[in-house]
Every structure is written in structure tokens, then in C-alpha cells.
PDB file of C-alpha atoms in Angstrom:
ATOM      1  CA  UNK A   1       6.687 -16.934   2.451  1.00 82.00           C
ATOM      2  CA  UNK A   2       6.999 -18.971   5.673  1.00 84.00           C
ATOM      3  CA  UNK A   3      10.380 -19.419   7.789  1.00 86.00           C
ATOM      4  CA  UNK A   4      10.093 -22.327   9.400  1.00 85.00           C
ATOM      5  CA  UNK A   5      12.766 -22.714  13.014  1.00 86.00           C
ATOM      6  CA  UNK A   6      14.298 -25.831  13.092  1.00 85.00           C
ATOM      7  CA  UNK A   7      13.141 -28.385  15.520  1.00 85.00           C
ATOM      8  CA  UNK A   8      14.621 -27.482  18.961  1.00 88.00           C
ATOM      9  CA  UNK A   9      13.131 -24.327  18.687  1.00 90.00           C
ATOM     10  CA  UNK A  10      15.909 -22.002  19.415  1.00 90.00           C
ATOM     11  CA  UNK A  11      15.829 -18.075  19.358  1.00 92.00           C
ATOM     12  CA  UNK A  12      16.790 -17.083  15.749  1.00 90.00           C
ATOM     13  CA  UNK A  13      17.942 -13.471  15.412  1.00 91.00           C
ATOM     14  CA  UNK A  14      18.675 -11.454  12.837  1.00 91.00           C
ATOM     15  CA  UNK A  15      18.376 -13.496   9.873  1.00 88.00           C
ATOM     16  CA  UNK A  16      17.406 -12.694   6.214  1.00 89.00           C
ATOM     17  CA  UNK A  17      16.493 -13.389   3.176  1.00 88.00           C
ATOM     18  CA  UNK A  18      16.470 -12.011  -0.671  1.00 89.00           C
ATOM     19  CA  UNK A  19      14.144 -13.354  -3.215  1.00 89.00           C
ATOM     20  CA  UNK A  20      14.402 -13.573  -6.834  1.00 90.00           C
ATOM     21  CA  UNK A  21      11.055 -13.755  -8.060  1.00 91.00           C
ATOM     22  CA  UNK A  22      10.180 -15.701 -11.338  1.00 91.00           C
ATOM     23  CA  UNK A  23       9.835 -14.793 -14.644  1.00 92.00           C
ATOM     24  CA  UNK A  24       7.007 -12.632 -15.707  1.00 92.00           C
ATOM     25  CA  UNK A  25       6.283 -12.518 -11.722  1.00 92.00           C
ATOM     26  CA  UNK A  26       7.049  -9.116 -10.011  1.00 93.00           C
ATOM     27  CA  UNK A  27       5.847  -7.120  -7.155  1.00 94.00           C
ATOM     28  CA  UNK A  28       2.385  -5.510  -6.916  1.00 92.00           C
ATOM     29  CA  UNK A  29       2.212  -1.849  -7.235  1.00 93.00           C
ATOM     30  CA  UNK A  30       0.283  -2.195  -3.861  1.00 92.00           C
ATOM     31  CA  UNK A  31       2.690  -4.673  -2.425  1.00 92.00           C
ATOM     32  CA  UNK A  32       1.313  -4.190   0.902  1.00 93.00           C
ATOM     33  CA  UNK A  33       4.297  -5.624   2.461  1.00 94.00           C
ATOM     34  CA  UNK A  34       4.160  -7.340   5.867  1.00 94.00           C
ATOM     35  CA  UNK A  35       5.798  -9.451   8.358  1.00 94.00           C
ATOM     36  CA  UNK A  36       5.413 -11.579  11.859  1.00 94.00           C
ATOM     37  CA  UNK A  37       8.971 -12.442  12.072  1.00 93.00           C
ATOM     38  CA  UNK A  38       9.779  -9.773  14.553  1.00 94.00           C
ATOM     39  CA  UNK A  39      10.943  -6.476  13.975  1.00 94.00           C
ATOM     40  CA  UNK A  40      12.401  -7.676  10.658  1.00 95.00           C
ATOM     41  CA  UNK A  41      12.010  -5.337   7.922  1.00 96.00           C
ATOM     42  CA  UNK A  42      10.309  -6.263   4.197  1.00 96.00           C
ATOM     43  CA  UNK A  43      11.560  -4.300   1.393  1.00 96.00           C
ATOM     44  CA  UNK A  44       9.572  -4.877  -1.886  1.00 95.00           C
ATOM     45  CA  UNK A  45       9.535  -2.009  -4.666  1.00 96.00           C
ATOM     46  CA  UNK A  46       6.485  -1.900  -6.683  1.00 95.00           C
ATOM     47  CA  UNK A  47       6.880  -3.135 -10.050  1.00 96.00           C
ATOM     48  CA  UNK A  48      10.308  -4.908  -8.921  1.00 96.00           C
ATOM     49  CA  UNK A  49      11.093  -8.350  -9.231  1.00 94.00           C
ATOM     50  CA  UNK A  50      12.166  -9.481  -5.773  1.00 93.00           C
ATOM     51  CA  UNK A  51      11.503  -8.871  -2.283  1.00 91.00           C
ATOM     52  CA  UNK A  52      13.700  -8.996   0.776  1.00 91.00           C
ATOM     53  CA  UNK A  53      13.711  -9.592   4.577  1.00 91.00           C
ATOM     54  CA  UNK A  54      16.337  -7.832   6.615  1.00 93.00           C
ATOM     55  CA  UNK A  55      16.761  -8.576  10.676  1.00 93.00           C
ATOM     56  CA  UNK A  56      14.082 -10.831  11.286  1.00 92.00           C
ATOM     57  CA  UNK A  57      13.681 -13.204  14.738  1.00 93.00           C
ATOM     58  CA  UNK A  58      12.371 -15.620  15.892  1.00 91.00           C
ATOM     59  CA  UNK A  59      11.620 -16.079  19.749  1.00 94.00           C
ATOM     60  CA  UNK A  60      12.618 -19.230  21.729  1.00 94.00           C
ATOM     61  CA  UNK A  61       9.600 -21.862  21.578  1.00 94.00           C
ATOM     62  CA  UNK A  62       8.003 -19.801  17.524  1.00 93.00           C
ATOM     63  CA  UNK A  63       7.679 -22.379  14.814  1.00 90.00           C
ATOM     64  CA  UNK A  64       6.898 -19.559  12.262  1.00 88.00           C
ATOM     65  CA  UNK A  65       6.901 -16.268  10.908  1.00 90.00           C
ATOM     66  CA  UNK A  66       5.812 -15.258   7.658  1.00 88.00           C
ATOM     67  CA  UNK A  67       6.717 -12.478   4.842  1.00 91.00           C
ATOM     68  CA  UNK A  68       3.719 -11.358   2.881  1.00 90.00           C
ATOM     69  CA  UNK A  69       4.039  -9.742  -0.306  1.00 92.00           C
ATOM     70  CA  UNK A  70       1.469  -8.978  -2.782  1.00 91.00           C
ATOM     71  CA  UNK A  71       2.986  -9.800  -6.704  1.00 91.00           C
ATOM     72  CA  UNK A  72       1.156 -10.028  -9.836  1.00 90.00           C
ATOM     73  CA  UNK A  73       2.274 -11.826 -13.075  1.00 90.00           C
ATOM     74  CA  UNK A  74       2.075 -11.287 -16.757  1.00 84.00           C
ATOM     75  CA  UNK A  75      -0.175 -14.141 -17.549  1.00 88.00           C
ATOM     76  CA  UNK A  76      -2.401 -16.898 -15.835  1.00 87.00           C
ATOM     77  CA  UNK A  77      -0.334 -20.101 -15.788  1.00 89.00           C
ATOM     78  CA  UNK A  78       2.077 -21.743 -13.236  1.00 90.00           C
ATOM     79  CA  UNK A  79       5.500 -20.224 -11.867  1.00 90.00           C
ATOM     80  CA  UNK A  80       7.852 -21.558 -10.006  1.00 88.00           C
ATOM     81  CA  UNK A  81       9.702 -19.597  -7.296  1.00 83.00           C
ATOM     82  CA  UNK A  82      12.987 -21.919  -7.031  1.00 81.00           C
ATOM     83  CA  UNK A  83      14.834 -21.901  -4.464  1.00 77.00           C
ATOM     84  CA  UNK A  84      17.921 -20.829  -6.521  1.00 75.00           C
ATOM     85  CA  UNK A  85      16.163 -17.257  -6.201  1.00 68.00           C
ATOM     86  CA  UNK A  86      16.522 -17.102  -2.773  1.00 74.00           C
ATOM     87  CA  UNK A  87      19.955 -16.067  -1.120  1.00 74.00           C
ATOM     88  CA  UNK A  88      20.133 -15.959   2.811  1.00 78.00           C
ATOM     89  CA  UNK A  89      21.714 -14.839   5.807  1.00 72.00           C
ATOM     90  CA  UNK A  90      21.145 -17.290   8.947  1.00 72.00           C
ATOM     91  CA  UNK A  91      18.627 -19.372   8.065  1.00 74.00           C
ATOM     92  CA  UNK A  92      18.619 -22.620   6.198  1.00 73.00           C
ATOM     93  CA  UNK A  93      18.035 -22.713   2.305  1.00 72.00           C
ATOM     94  CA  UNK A  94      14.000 -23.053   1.306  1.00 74.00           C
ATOM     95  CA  UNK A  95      12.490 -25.616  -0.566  1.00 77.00           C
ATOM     96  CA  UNK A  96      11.267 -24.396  -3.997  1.00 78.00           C
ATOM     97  CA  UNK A  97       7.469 -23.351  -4.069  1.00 80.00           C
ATOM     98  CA  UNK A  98       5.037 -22.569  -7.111  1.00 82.00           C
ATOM     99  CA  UNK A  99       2.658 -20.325  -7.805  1.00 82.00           C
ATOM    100  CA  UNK A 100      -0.259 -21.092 -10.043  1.00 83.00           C
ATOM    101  CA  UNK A 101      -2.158 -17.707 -11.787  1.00 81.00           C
ATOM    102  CA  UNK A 102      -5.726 -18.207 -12.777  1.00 78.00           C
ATOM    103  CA  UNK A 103      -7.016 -15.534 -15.464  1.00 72.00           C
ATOM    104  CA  UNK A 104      -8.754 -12.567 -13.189  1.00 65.00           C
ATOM    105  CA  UNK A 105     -12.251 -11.996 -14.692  1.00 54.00           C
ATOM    106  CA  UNK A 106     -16.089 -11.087 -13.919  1.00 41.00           C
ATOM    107  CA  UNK A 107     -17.924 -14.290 -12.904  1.00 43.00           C
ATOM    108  CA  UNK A 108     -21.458 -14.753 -15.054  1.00 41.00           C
ATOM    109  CA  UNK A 109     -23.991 -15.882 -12.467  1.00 43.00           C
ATOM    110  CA  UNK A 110     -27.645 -16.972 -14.039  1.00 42.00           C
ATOM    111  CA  UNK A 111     -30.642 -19.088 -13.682  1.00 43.00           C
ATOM    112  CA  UNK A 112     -33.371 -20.862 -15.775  1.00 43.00           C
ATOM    113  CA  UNK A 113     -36.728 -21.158 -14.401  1.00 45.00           C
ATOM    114  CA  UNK A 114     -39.119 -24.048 -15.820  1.00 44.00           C
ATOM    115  CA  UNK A 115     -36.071 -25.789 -17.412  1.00 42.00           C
ATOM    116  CA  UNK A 116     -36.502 -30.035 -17.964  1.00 47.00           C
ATOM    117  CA  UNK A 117     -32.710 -29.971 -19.164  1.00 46.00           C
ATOM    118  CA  UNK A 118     -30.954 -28.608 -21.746  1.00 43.00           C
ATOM    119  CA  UNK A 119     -29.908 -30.914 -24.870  1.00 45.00           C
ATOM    120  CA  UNK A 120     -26.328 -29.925 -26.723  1.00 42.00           C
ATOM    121  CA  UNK A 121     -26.914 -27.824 -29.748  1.00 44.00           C
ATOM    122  CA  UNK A 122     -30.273 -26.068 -27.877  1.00 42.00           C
ATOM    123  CA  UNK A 123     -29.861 -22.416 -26.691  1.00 43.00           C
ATOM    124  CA  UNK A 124     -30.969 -21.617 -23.345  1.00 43.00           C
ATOM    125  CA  UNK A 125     -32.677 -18.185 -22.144  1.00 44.00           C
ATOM    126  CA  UNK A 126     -31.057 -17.341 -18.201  1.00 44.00           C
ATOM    127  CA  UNK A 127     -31.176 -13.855 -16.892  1.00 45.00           C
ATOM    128  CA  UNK A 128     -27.122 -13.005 -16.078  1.00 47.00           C
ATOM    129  CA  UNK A 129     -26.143 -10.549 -13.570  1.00 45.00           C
ATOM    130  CA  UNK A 130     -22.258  -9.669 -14.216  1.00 47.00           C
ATOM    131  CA  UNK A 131     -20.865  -6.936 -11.921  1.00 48.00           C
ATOM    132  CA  UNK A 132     -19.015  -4.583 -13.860  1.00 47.00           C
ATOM    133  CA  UNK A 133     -17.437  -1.148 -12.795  1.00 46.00           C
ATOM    134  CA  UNK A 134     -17.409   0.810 -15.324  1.00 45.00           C
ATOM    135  CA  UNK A 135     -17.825   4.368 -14.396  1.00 47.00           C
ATOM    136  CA  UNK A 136     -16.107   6.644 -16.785  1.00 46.00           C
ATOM    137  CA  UNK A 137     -15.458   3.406 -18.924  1.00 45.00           C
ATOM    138  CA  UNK A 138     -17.033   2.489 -21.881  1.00 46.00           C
ATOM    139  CA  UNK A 139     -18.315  -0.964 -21.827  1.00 47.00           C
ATOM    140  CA  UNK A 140     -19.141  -3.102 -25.030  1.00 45.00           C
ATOM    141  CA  UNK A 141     -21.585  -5.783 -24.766  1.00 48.00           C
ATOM    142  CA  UNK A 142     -22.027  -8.473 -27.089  1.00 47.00           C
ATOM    143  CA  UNK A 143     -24.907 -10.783 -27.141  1.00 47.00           C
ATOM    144  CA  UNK A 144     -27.478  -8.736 -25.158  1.00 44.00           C
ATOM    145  CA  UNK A 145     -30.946 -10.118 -25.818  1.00 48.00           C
ATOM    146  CA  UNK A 146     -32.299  -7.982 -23.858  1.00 50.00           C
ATOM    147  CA  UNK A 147     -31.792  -4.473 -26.105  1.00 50.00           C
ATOM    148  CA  UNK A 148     -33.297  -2.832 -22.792  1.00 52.00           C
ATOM    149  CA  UNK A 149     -30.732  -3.548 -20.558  1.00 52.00           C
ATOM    150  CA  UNK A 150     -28.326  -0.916 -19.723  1.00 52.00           C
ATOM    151  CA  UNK A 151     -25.498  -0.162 -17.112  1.00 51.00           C
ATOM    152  CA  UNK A 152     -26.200   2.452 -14.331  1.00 52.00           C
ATOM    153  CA  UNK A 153     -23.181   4.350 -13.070  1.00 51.00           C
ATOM    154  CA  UNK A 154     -23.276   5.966  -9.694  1.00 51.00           C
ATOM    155  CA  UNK A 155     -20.194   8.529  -8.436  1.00 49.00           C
ATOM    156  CA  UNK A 156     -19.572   8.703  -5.189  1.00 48.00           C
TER     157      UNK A 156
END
């Protein structure tokens, strides 16, 4: 989150914030909570669904500060963090922001040597390198055409 000072640039002291994050949004369990807005203080609980800034400041001549929180959501898709969530002490009210999700997943990187194009319908043979971690895991894998293939696990 960025507080923005207002134009003439004024000291700000002491100001605040509480925000009521959106549904199906809540904080990381490593929120690794931070802020530039002086010695203002962030207070997000793992798991919890808002965060808070309490006696932040601005110095005379600062556009800025921000309040980083890490948060994590239920599903990938779009969330809006209105500005109905947010309650304040000496600042003007935010603007409403959103917060798009994309699905978290292993990308498949491959190539095809010799190739003149591929037409729809035709299957394609590309060696795929997908980084997986899966140490004390068991990992399925469906569609292997290479029955040689395995995973190597190294501890440590």
C-alpha cells in the first residue's frame, strides 16, 4: 500500500491506517511485514484478514511511504480491496485498488529441433524440463514418453 502526502508536502505524523482485506484474501503465514513510513509500526497476523499501520510519518518535502504485506488468496481471479475496508486516523481516505491472482504453477519449458511447423491435430515430440521439488514427495507423472526418465532428489 502507498500513502501518498498531499501536495504542499507537509510533515505528517502519526497517522494510521486499518485494512479490511477482501474476501478469500488474507495475510501470508510469512507476512514479512514492512514499512518506509517512519517509525510506524505494521501489524499483520498470519492467516488474518487485515493488516494495520499504527504511528506512521511522513517528513516535510516525502511524497511516499509504503506498507508491504505479503497475503495470499483462496483462488486465482481478481479482488478488489475497496476502500470501504480501510478506516484511518490522519490521513485522507484511499482510492479502492485490485488485486488480480494468477494460478501459481511449474512452467513447462521445451524445444523441437528440425521442426517445419506443426499442423493442428499433429503431435509434436519436445524434450520438457519442469522443475519440481519433490523430496520426500511423491510425484505422479502422466504422459512420460520417455519411461527412462526419473526424478533425482538430493538432501541437503
Amino acid at each position: 500500500m502507498t500513502v501518498t502526502n498531499t501536495s504542499e508536502l507537509a510533515a505528517k505524523s502519526d497517522f494510521g491506517f486499518t485494512d479490511s482485506l477482501p474476501a478469500g484474501v488474507s495475510v501470508a503465514s510469512d507476512a514479512n511485514a514492512s514499512t518506509t513510513c517512519g517509525d510506524g509500526t505494521v501489524s499483520a497476523t498470519a492467516g488474518g484478514s487485515s493488516l494495520a499501520l499504527a504511528g506512521g510519518d511522513l517528513a516535510a518535502g516525502e511524497k511516499s511511504c509504503t506498507v508491504t504485506v505479503n497475503v495470499t488468496a483462496a483462488k486465482a481471479g481478481t479482488y478488489v480491496n475497496s476502500s470501504e475496508g480501510v478506516a484511518t486516523v490522519g490521513l485522507n481516505p484511499p482510492a479502492s485498488a485490485t488485486l488480480t491472482v494468477k494460478r501459481k504453477g511449474a512452467a513447462a519449458v521445451g524445444t523441437a529441433t528440425n521442426s517445419g511447423g506443426l499442423l493442428s491435430g499433429n503431435v509434436v515430440q519436445a524434450p520438457v524440463s519442469i522443475p519440481v521439488n519433490a523430496c520426500g514427495n511423491s510425484v505422479n507423472v502422466v504422459g512420460l514418453l520417455n519411461p527412462a526418465a526419473g526424478n533425482t532428489c538430493v538432501n541437503g
